[in-house]
Coordinates of C-alpha atoms in Angstrom, one line a residue:
X1 CA 198.7 60.8 132.3
X2 CA 197.9 58.0 135.3
X3 CA 196.8 54.4 134.4
X4 CA 193.7 55.9 137.3
X5 CA 193.1 58.6 135.4
X6 CA 193.0 56.5 132.0
X7 CA 190.8 54.8 133.8
X8 CA 187.9 57.1 134.9
X9 CA 188.4 58.4 131.0
X10 CA 187.9 54.8 129.6
X11 CA 184.8 55.2 132.1
X12 CA 183.7 58.9 130.2
X13 CA 184.0 56.5 127.4
X14 CA 182.0 53.8 127.2
X15 CA 179.2 56.1 129.4
X16 CA 179.4 57.9 126.2
X17 CA 178.9 54.9 123.9
X18 CA 176.3 53.2 126.4
X19 CA 174.1 56.8 126.5
X20 CA 174.3 57.0 122.4
X21 CA 176.8 60.6 123.0
X22 CA 179.2 58.9 120.1
X23 CA 180.8 62.8 119.2
X24 CA 182.2 62.8 122.9
X25 CA 182.9 58.8 122.9
X26 CA 185.0 59.4 119.6
X27 CA 187.1 62.6 120.6
X28 CA 188.6 60.6 124.6
X29 CA 188.3 57.1 123.2
X30 CA 191.1 58.9 120.1
X31 CA 193.2 61.0 123.4
X32 CA 193.0 57.6 125.1
X33 CA 194.4 55.2 122.4
X34 CA 197.2 58.7 121.2
X35 CA 198.4 58.2 125.1
X36 CA 198.5 54.9 125.6
X37 CA 198.6 53.1 121.9
X38 CA 197.3 49.6 124.1
X39 CA 195.8 47.4 121.0
X40 CA 192.4 47.8 123.6
X41 CA 192.0 51.2 123.4
X42 CA 192.5 51.1 119.7
X43 CA 189.9 49.2 119.1
X44 CA 188.2 51.0 121.4
X45 CA 188.3 54.1 119.8
X46 CA 187.5 51.8 116.6
X47 CA 184.3 51.0 117.9
X48 CA 183.0 54.3 119.2
X49 CA 183.5 55.4 115.2
X50 CA 182.0 52.4 114.0
X51 CA 178.8 53.6 116.1
X52 CA 178.9 57.0 114.9
X53 CA 179.1 56.1 111.5
X54 CA 182.4 56.5 110.5
X55 CA 183.0 53.4 108.7
X56 CA 185.8 54.4 106.4
X57 CA 187.7 57.3 109.3
X58 CA 187.0 53.4 111.5
X59 CA 187.9 50.6 108.5
X60 CA 191.6 52.9 108.5
X61 CA 192.1 53.4 112.2
X62 CA 191.9 50.0 112.2
X63 CA 194.0 48.7 109.6
X64 CA 196.7 50.7 110.1
X65 CA 196.6 48.8 113.2
X66 CA 200.0 46.5 113.0
X67 CA 197.5 43.9 114.9
X68 CA 194.5 43.6 112.6
X69 CA 195.3 40.3 110.7
X70 CA 196.5 38.6 113.7
X71 CA 193.6 39.6 115.9
X72 CA 190.2 37.8 115.2
X73 CA 188.0 41.2 117.0
X74 CA 189.8 43.6 115.0
X75 CA 189.6 41.9 111.5
X76 CA 185.8 40.8 112.2
X77 CA 185.6 44.9 113.4
X78 CA 187.3 45.8 109.9
X79 CA 185.0 44.1 107.9
X80 CA 182.1 45.4 109.7
X81 CA 182.6 48.7 108.3
X82 CA 183.6 47.1 104.4
X83 CA 179.9 45.5 104.9
X84 CA 178.8 49.0 105.4
X85 CA 179.5 50.2 103.1
X86 CA 178.7 47.6 100.7
X87 CA 181.4 46.8 99.9
X88 CA 181.4 43.5 99.6
X89 CA 184.5 41.9 98.3
X90 CA 186.9 43.7 99.9
X91 CA 185.4 42.1 103.2
X92 CA 185.2 38.5 102.4
X93 CA 188.9 39.4 102.1
X94 CA 189.0 40.7 105.1
X95 CA 188.0 38.4 106.8
X96 CA 190.1 35.4 105.2
X97 CA 189.9 32.6 103.7
X98 CA 187.8 29.4 105.7
X99 CA 186.8 26.3 104.6
X100 CA 183.5 24.1 105.3
X101 CA 183.8 20.2 105.4
X102 CA 180.6 18.0 104.5
X103 CA 179.8 18.6 107.5
X104 CA 179.5 22.8 107.7
X105 CA 182.8 22.2 110.7
X106 CA 185.1 25.6 109.3
X107 CA 188.9 24.2 108.8
X108 CA 192.3 25.1 107.8
X109 CA 192.6 28.0 110.3
X110 CA 195.2 29.8 110.5
X111 CA 194.7 33.2 112.3
X112 CA 193.0 31.9 115.5
X113 CA 195.2 33.9 118.2
X114 CA 191.9 35.8 118.6
X115 CA 192.9 38.8 121.3
X116 CA 189.5 39.2 123.7
X117 CA 190.1 43.0 124.2
X118 CA 188.2 44.6 127.7
X119 CA 186.3 41.5 128.0
X120 CA 184.1 41.5 131.3
X121 CA 185.8 38.0 132.5
X122 CA 181.6 37.8 133.5
X123 CA 180.2 38.0 130.8
X124 CA 179.3 35.1 128.2
X125 CA 179.7 35.9 124.7
X126 CA 179.7 34.5 121.7
X127 CA 182.0 32.9 120.5
X128 CA 184.1 35.1 117.5
X129 CA 184.7 32.7 114.6
X130 CA 180.9 32.3 114.8
X131 CA 180.5 36.1 114.5
X132 CA 182.7 36.3 111.5
X133 CA 181.1 33.1 109.6
X134 CA 177.8 34.4 110.1
X135 CA 179.3 38.5 108.0
X136 CA 180.3 36.1 105.3
X137 CA 176.7 34.4 105.3
X138 CA 175.6 37.6 104.7
X139 CA 178.6 39.1 101.9
X140 CA 177.8 35.8 99.7
X141 CA 173.7 36.4 99.8
X142 CA 174.8 40.4 99.2
X143 CA 176.9 38.7 96.3
X144 CA 174.0 36.4 94.7
X145 CA 175.3 33.5 96.4
X146 CA 172.7 31.9 98.1
X147 CA 174.3 28.4 98.5
X148 CA 177.5 29.7 100.1
X149 CA 176.0 31.4 102.8
X150 CA 173.5 28.8 103.5
X151 CA 176.7 26.5 104.2
X152 CA 178.4 29.3 106.5
X153 CA 174.9 30.6 107.9
X154 CA 174.9 27.3 109.1
X155 CA 179.2 26.7 110.2
X156 CA 178.7 29.9 112.4
X157 CA 175.1 29.3 114.1
X158 CA 177.2 24.8 114.7
X159 CA 180.3 26.7 115.6
X160 CA 177.3 29.3 118.5
X161 CA 174.3 28.0 119.4
X162 CA 173.8 32.0 120.5
X163 CA 174.1 33.4 117.9
X164 CA 170.7 33.7 116.8
X165 CA 170.9 35.7 114.3
X166 CA 172.0 33.1 111.7
X167 CA 169.0 30.7 113.2
X168 CA 166.7 33.8 112.2
X169 CA 168.2 34.4 108.1
X170 CA 168.8 30.5 107.9
X171 CA 165.0 30.4 108.2
X172 CA 163.4 34.0 107.3
X173 CA 164.8 33.2 103.8
X174 CA 163.5 29.6 103.4
X175 CA 167.1 28.5 103.0
X176 CA 166.8 24.9 104.6
X177 CA 164.1 22.1 103.5
X178 CA 161.7 21.0 106.9
X179 CA 164.4 18.0 106.7
X180 CA 167.3 20.0 106.5
X181 CA 166.2 22.1 108.8
X182 CA 165.3 19.7 112.0
X183 CA 168.7 18.1 110.3
X184 CA 171.0 21.1 111.6
X185 CA 168.8 21.4 114.9
X186 CA 170.1 18.0 116.4
X187 CA 173.4 18.6 115.5
X188 CA 174.1 22.1 117.8
X189 CA 175.6 22.2 120.9
X190 CA 173.7 24.0 123.1
X191 CA 175.0 23.7 126.8
X192 CA 173.7 23.1 130.1
X193 CA 172.1 26.5 131.2
X194 CA 170.5 26.0 127.6
X195 CA 167.6 24.0 127.8
X196 CA 164.9 26.8 127.5
X197 CA 167.3 28.0 123.7
X198 CA 167.0 24.9 122.1
X199 CA 163.1 24.6 123.3
X200 CA 162.6 27.8 121.9
X201 CA 165.1 26.9 118.8
X202 CA 162.8 23.6 118.1
X203 CA 159.5 26.0 118.1
X204 CA 160.9 28.2 115.4
X205 CA 161.0 25.6 112.6
X206 CA 158.7 24.7 110.4
X207 CA 155.7 24.4 112.0
X208 CA 153.6 22.5 109.7
X209 CA 153.4 20.1 112.9
X210 CA 150.6 19.3 115.4
X211 CA 149.3 22.6 117.8
X212 CA 150.2 20.8 121.1
X213 CA 154.0 20.2 119.6
X214 CA 155.0 23.7 120.8
X215 CA 152.9 24.1 123.8
X216 CA 154.5 20.2 124.7
X217 CA 157.9 21.0 124.7
X218 CA 157.0 23.7 127.0
X219 CA 155.4 21.9 129.5
X220 CA 157.9 19.3 129.2
X221 CA 161.0 21.7 130.3
X222 CA 158.4 22.8 132.7
X223 CA 158.7 20.1 134.5
X224 CA 162.1 19.8 134.3
X225 CA 162.6 23.3 136.2
X226 CA 160.4 22.0 138.7
X227 CA 163.1 20.0 140.1
X228 CA 165.2 22.4 139.9
X229 CA 164.8 25.9 141.5
X230 CA 161.3 28.3 141.8
X231 CA 163.2 31.1 139.1
X232 CA 163.4 29.1 137.0
X233 CA 159.9 28.3 136.5
X234 CA 159.0 31.3 136.7
X235 CA 161.6 31.9 134.0
X236 CA 160.2 29.5 132.2
X237 CA 156.2 30.6 132.8
X238 CA 157.2 34.4 131.1
X239 CA 159.0 32.6 128.2
X240 CA 154.9 31.3 127.5
X241 CA 153.7 34.5 126.8
X242 CA 156.5 35.5 125.0
X243 CA 155.8 37.1 122.2
X244 CA 158.3 35.0 119.3
X245 CA 156.5 32.6 120.4
X246 CA 152.7 33.7 119.7
X247 CA 154.1 34.5 116.9
X248 CA 155.5 31.3 115.6
X249 CA 151.9 29.6 116.7
X250 CA 149.8 32.4 114.7
X251 CA 151.7 30.9 112.2
X252 CA 151.4 27.4 112.6
X253 CA 146.6 28.3 112.7
X254 CA 147.4 29.6 109.6
X255 CA 149.5 27.7 108.0
X256 CA 146.5 25.7 109.2
X257 CA 143.5 27.1 107.6
X258 CA 142.7 28.0 111.2
X259 CA 142.2 32.1 109.7
X260 CA 140.3 33.6 112.7
X261 CA 141.9 31.5 115.1
X262 CA 145.6 33.5 114.1
X263 CA 144.3 37.5 113.2
X264 CA 142.4 36.6 117.0
X265 CA 145.8 36.0 117.9
X266 CA 147.9 38.2 115.9
X267 CA 145.9 41.4 116.9
X268 CA 146.0 40.7 120.8
X269 CA 150.1 40.2 120.1
X270 CA 150.3 43.7 118.0
X271 CA 148.5 45.1 120.9
X272 CA 151.7 44.5 123.7
X273 CA 154.0 44.8 120.7
X274 CA 152.5 46.5 117.0
X275 CA 155.5 47.0 115.7
X276 CA 156.6 42.6 115.7
X277 CA 157.8 42.5 112.5
X278 CA 157.1 38.3 111.6
X279 CA 153.5 39.3 114.0
X280 CA 153.1 42.1 111.1
X281 CA 153.6 40.1 108.6
X282 CA 151.3 36.8 110.1
X283 CA 148.3 39.4 110.3
X284 CA 148.7 40.9 107.2
X285 CA 147.5 37.6 105.3
X286 CA 145.0 36.6 108.1
X287 CA 143.8 39.5 107.3
X288 CA 143.5 38.7 103.9
X289 CA 142.7 35.5 104.1
X290 CA 139.2 36.9 106.2
X291 CA 138.8 39.8 104.0
X292 CA 139.3 42.4 106.5
X293 CA 139.6 44.9 103.9
X294 CA 139.7 47.6 106.4
X295 CA 141.8 46.2 108.6
X296 CA 144.2 45.7 106.1
X297 CA 143.7 49.7 104.2
X298 CA 144.4 50.9 108.7
X299 CA 147.7 49.0 108.5
X300 CA 149.2 49.8 105.0
X301 CA 148.5 53.1 105.4
X302 CA 150.5 52.6 109.2
X303 CA 153.5 50.6 107.7
X304 CA 153.5 53.1 104.7
X305 CA 154.8 56.0 106.8
X306 CA 156.1 54.6 109.3
X307 CA 157.8 52.0 107.4
X308 CA 158.4 53.6 103.6
X309 CA 162.5 52.3 103.4
X310 CA 160.4 48.7 104.4
X311 CA 158.7 46.1 102.0
X312 CA 157.0 44.9 104.2
X313 CA 154.6 48.1 104.3
X314 CA 154.3 48.1 100.2
X315 CA 153.5 44.2 100.2
X316 CA 151.2 45.0 103.2
X317 CA 149.5 48.1 100.2
X318 CA 150.0 44.9 98.2
X319 CA 147.5 43.0 100.3
X320 CA 145.3 45.5 100.4
X321 CA 144.2 45.7 96.9
X322 CA 144.9 41.9 96.9
X323 CA 141.6 42.1 99.0
X324 CA 139.0 44.3 97.5
X325 CA 140.3 42.1 94.4
X326 CA 142.2 45.7 92.4
X327 CA 144.9 43.0 91.2
X328 CA 146.7 45.3 89.1
X329 CA 147.4 47.4 92.2
X330 CA 148.4 44.8 94.3
X331 CA 150.9 43.4 91.7
X332 CA 152.1 46.7 91.4
X333 CA 153.1 47.2 94.8
X334 CA 154.4 43.3 95.5
X335 CA 157.0 43.7 93.3
X336 CA 157.7 46.7 94.7
X337 CA 158.1 45.4 97.5
X338 CA 160.2 42.4 96.1
X339 CA 162.3 45.3 94.6
X340 CA 163.4 46.7 97.6
X341 CA 164.1 43.6 99.8
X342 CA 164.5 40.0 97.5
X343 CA 164.4 37.8 100.5
X344 CA 161.4 39.2 101.6
X345 CA 159.5 35.5 100.4
X346 CA 156.6 36.3 101.3
X347 CA 156.3 39.6 98.3
X348 CA 157.0 37.0 95.7
X349 CA 154.3 35.2 96.2
X350 CA 152.1 37.9 96.7
X351 CA 153.8 38.5 92.8
X352 CA 153.1 35.1 91.8
X353 CA 149.6 34.9 92.8
X354 CA 148.1 38.0 91.4
X355 CA 148.3 37.3 87.8
X356 CA 148.0 33.5 89.3
X357 CA 144.4 34.9 89.9
X358 CA 143.9 36.4 86.7
X359 CA 144.8 33.4 84.7
X360 CA 148.0 35.0 83.4
X361 CA 149.9 32.1 83.7
X362 CA 152.8 32.8 82.0
X363 CA 154.1 35.2 84.5
X364 CA 152.8 34.2 86.9
X365 CA 154.9 30.4 86.8
X366 CA 158.5 33.0 86.0
X367 CA 157.5 34.7 89.8
X368 CA 157.1 31.7 91.2
X369 CA 160.1 30.2 89.3
X370 CA 162.5 33.1 91.0
X371 CA 160.8 32.4 94.0
X372 CA 161.8 29.0 93.5
X373 CA 165.0 29.4 93.6
X374 CA 165.6 32.1 95.1
X375 CA 164.0 30.1 98.3
X376 CA 164.7 25.9 97.8
X377 CA 163.2 26.2 102.2
X378 CA 159.4 27.0 100.4
X379 CA 157.6 24.3 99.6
X380 CA 154.6 27.4 97.7
X381 CA 156.3 28.6 95.1
X382 CA 156.5 25.1 93.9
X383 CA 153.3 23.8 95.1
X384 CA 152.6 26.3 93.2
X385 CA 153.5 26.0 89.7
X386 CA 152.4 22.5 90.3
X387 CA 148.6 23.9 90.2
X388 CA 149.4 26.2 87.5
X389 CA 150.1 22.9 85.2
X390 CA 147.1 21.6 86.5
X391 CA 144.7 24.5 85.7
X392 CA 146.6 23.5 81.9
X393 CA 145.5 20.2 82.6
X394 CA 149.8 19.2 82.2
X395 CA 148.4 17.0 84.7
X396 CA 152.2 14.5 85.5
X397 CA 154.4 18.2 85.8
X398 CA 151.5 18.7 88.2
X399 CA 152.1 16.1 90.2
X400 CA 156.1 16.3 89.4
X401 CA 156.4 19.7 91.0
X402 CA 154.1 18.7 94.1
X403 CA 155.9 16.1 95.0
X404 CA 159.2 18.2 94.7
X405 CA 156.5 20.1 96.9
X406 CA 156.8 17.1 98.9
X407 CA 159.8 16.8 99.3
X408 CA 160.7 20.5 100.8
X409 CA 158.0 20.1 103.6
X410 CA 155.9 17.0 104.0
X411 CA 153.7 18.4 106.5
X412 CA 152.1 21.1 104.4
X413 CA 148.2 19.1 104.6
X414 CA 147.8 21.2 101.1
X415 CA 150.5 19.7 99.3
X416 CA 148.4 15.8 99.6
X417 CA 145.0 18.1 98.5
X418 CA 147.0 19.2 95.3
X419 CA 147.9 16.1 95.8
X420 CA 144.5 14.4 95.2
X421 CA 143.1 16.7 92.9
X422 CA 146.0 15.3 90.4
X423 CA 145.0 11.5 91.4
X424 CA 141.3 12.4 90.6
X425 CA 141.7 14.2 87.7
X426 CA 144.0 11.3 86.1
X427 CA 140.6 9.2 87.4
X428 CA 143.1 7.5 89.9
X429 CA 140.0 7.4 92.4
X430 CA 141.8 4.9 94.9
X431 CA 144.5 6.5 95.3
X432 CA 143.1 10.3 95.2
X433 CA 141.3 9.0 98.8
X434 CA 144.6 7.6 99.6
X435 CA 145.8 11.8 99.2
X436 CA 142.4 13.0 101.1
X437 CA 142.9 10.9 104.1
X438 CA 145.9 12.0 104.4
X439 CA 144.9 15.6 104.2
X440 CA 142.7 15.7 106.3
X441 CA 144.8 13.7 108.9
X442 CA 147.1 16.8 109.1
X443 CA 144.2 19.2 110.5
X444 CA 143.6 19.6 113.3
X445 CA 140.3 18.9 114.7
X446 CA 137.3 20.4 114.6
X447 CA 138.6 21.2 110.7
X448 CA 137.8 24.6 109.6
X449 CA 135.5 26.1 106.0
X450 CA 139.1 26.3 104.1
X451 CA 139.4 22.8 104.1
X452 CA 135.3 22.0 102.9
X453 CA 136.5 21.5 99.2
X454 CA 138.9 18.4 100.6
X455 CA 135.8 16.9 102.2
X456 CA 133.6 16.6 99.0
X457 CA 136.8 15.9 97.1
X458 CA 137.3 12.8 99.3
X459 CA 133.6 12.4 99.0
X460 CA 133.4 12.9 94.5
X461 CA 136.4 10.4 95.1
X462 CA 133.8 7.9 96.4
X463 CA 131.3 8.1 94.1
X464 CA 133.1 7.2 91.2
X465 CA 133.9 4.1 93.3
X466 CA 130.9 3.2 93.5
X467 CA 131.4 3.3 97.7
X468 CA 128.3 5.4 98.3
X469 CA 127.7 4.9 101.8
X470 CA 131.3 5.9 102.4
X471 CA 130.5 9.1 99.6
X472 CA 126.7 10.2 101.4
X473 CA 128.7 10.6 104.8
X474 CA 131.4 13.0 103.6
X475 CA 129.0 15.3 101.2
X476 CA 126.8 15.2 105.2
X477 CA 129.8 16.5 106.8
X478 CA 130.9 18.5 104.1
X479 CA 127.4 20.1 104.6
X480 CA 128.6 21.6 108.6
X481 CA 131.1 23.0 107.2
X482 CA 129.7 24.9 104.9
X483 CA 126.0 25.5 102.8
X484 CA 127.1 27.6 100.9
X485 CA 128.5 25.4 98.5
X486 CA 126.7 24.2 95.0
X487 CA 129.8 21.0 94.7
X488 CA 128.5 19.3 97.7
X489 CA 124.4 19.9 97.0
X490 CA 125.4 18.8 93.9
X491 CA 127.4 15.7 94.2
X492 CA 124.8 14.4 97.6
X493 CA 122.1 14.3 94.8
X494 CA 123.6 13.3 92.4
X495 CA 125.3 9.9 94.4
X496 CA 121.1 9.4 95.5
X497 CA 120.3 9.6 92.2
X498 CA 123.1 6.4 91.3
X499 CA 121.1 4.6 93.9
X500 CA 118.4 5.6 92.7
X501 CA 116.8 7.2 95.2
X502 CA 115.0 9.6 93.9
X503 CA 113.4 11.8 95.8
X504 CA 115.9 12.3 98.0
X505 CA 117.9 12.8 94.8
X506 CA 115.2 15.8 93.3
X507 CA 115.5 17.3 96.9
X508 CA 119.1 17.8 96.7
X509 CA 118.8 19.0 93.1
X510 CA 116.3 22.3 94.1
X511 CA 119.1 23.0 97.3
X512 CA 121.4 23.2 94.5
X513 CA 119.2 25.4 92.0
X514 CA 118.8 27.8 94.4
X515 CA 122.1 28.4 94.9
X516 CA 123.0 28.6 91.4
X517 CA 119.4 29.1 89.3
X518 CA 121.4 28.8 85.8
X519 CA 123.6 26.1 86.4
X520 CA 122.8 23.7 83.7
X521 CA 124.1 20.0 85.1
X522 CA 122.0 20.7 87.9
X523 CA 118.8 21.5 85.8
X524 CA 119.2 18.9 83.2
X525 CA 119.5 16.0 86.8
X526 CA 116.3 17.8 88.3
X527 CA 114.5 16.8 85.0
X528 CA 116.3 13.1 84.8
X529 CA 114.7 12.7 88.3
X530 CA 112.2 14.2 88.1
X531 CA 111.0 11.2 85.0
X532 CA 113.3 8.5 86.6
X533 CA 111.0 8.7 89.8
X534 CA 106.9 9.2 87.2
X535 CA 108.6 6.3 85.6
X536 CA 109.5 4.7 88.9
X537 CA 106.0 5.6 90.6
X538 CA 104.6 7.0 93.8
X539 CA 106.6 6.1 97.2
X540 CA 103.7 5.0 98.8
X541 CA 105.7 6.7 101.6
X542 CA 104.1 10.2 101.0
X543 CA 101.1 11.4 102.0
X544 CA 99.9 13.4 98.7
X545 CA 95.9 14.9 100.6

């Protein structure tokens, strides 16, 4: 058969693959490989078999060839077959034995004779070594060696910043702390044409920062692109409305307690892309915080119908039951989600919270400890362990774990709030004031209702320090956030009482009792305030006529 005819057949094979006619691709690829015995044609046949899900046959073809141990592409595809067959130890053997230095760079690579088969020279391709490192990381993660998996994922993204999957695994599986993520990002070697990618990646790492950071990066890049050409500007303008980027902003809103803004943004995003999984997770979390049980029910029903084998679907069901306070059912479905995907962090957090809300501390601690081990880059399990210790008045242990959470994620205001609560309980009121003020400094203005307890706690700490003017100022600020807090009215009344301002104290004791008529503290203190006012005499400013 002439070379022109063979090339036409190769074109037919490529077209069959693009049209997902894999049996046809396998049929023609087998004939071309039999005629030519060319390594490129054998590789094309193995690719067709792999895409047609004939993994065992594809592996046999590759393993039987003389090239598999000399060519990285053959070896990589053979290892991909073993990955699909879940033969992880064999997969690692096929990939070979490479080592990493202390900076996460591979060395002592003996088999680097990669033959670039059937490649268009104009295409930009991902470094084959990066793909191999990533697959090695997946194999180690499947074997539950998460430390080595993390090392190889880092090696993969360092070898080629275009290997997004490695970065995604590191971020979504919470394998790195904030500091480690920042260090890894700064070590990446981006090409001159990859300025947009650098900015995009910087938005994907930990988002416990000020809201405008995400937009500022793209505005800055937009200014740079304006110096180049018009097409670059339109490219950057298009990226500003990209779903992935807006999902990052929604995640920031959620972490900052801006649940309504988060919910509105994710709702708009899901109208544009209803199956954006990362956005769905944030949307469910925001809906649960807002008590949107109807939305959770609809989302859960749709996800279970379309994706019954995904952990996300059963996590949604757990969120619905948690929202309507049926915690036993929510725990059951969060547990199911973790059994389907042990690396799905939100399900582990929900699982632990479902125990904690019922004050089943031992079970909650067990789940949180498992989550802390699985997700060393996620500070929430460690923070919740500290909060459980606080609930049992073990303040020293609580502080220890919350400080660990601060080390993992030093920009989360919730961590500083809990440190303030610990200091308050330990009667270290100056330290408590410092932590609460640090909390408020990290929260975007204007404050949302979620942070009203922090403002009240700060007012309590100032009252304990006898700084009554500052205490009253923060109590009044808390009332602008919520008028339904007994603690705020009681604290404000008691502060006025301590200043011998009995009239205002009585007013606020009454307001507190209006919220909770049987509150023993306010009832008793109201009687004391009334008696104190009688002893002091009637205020001459009052007109009793």
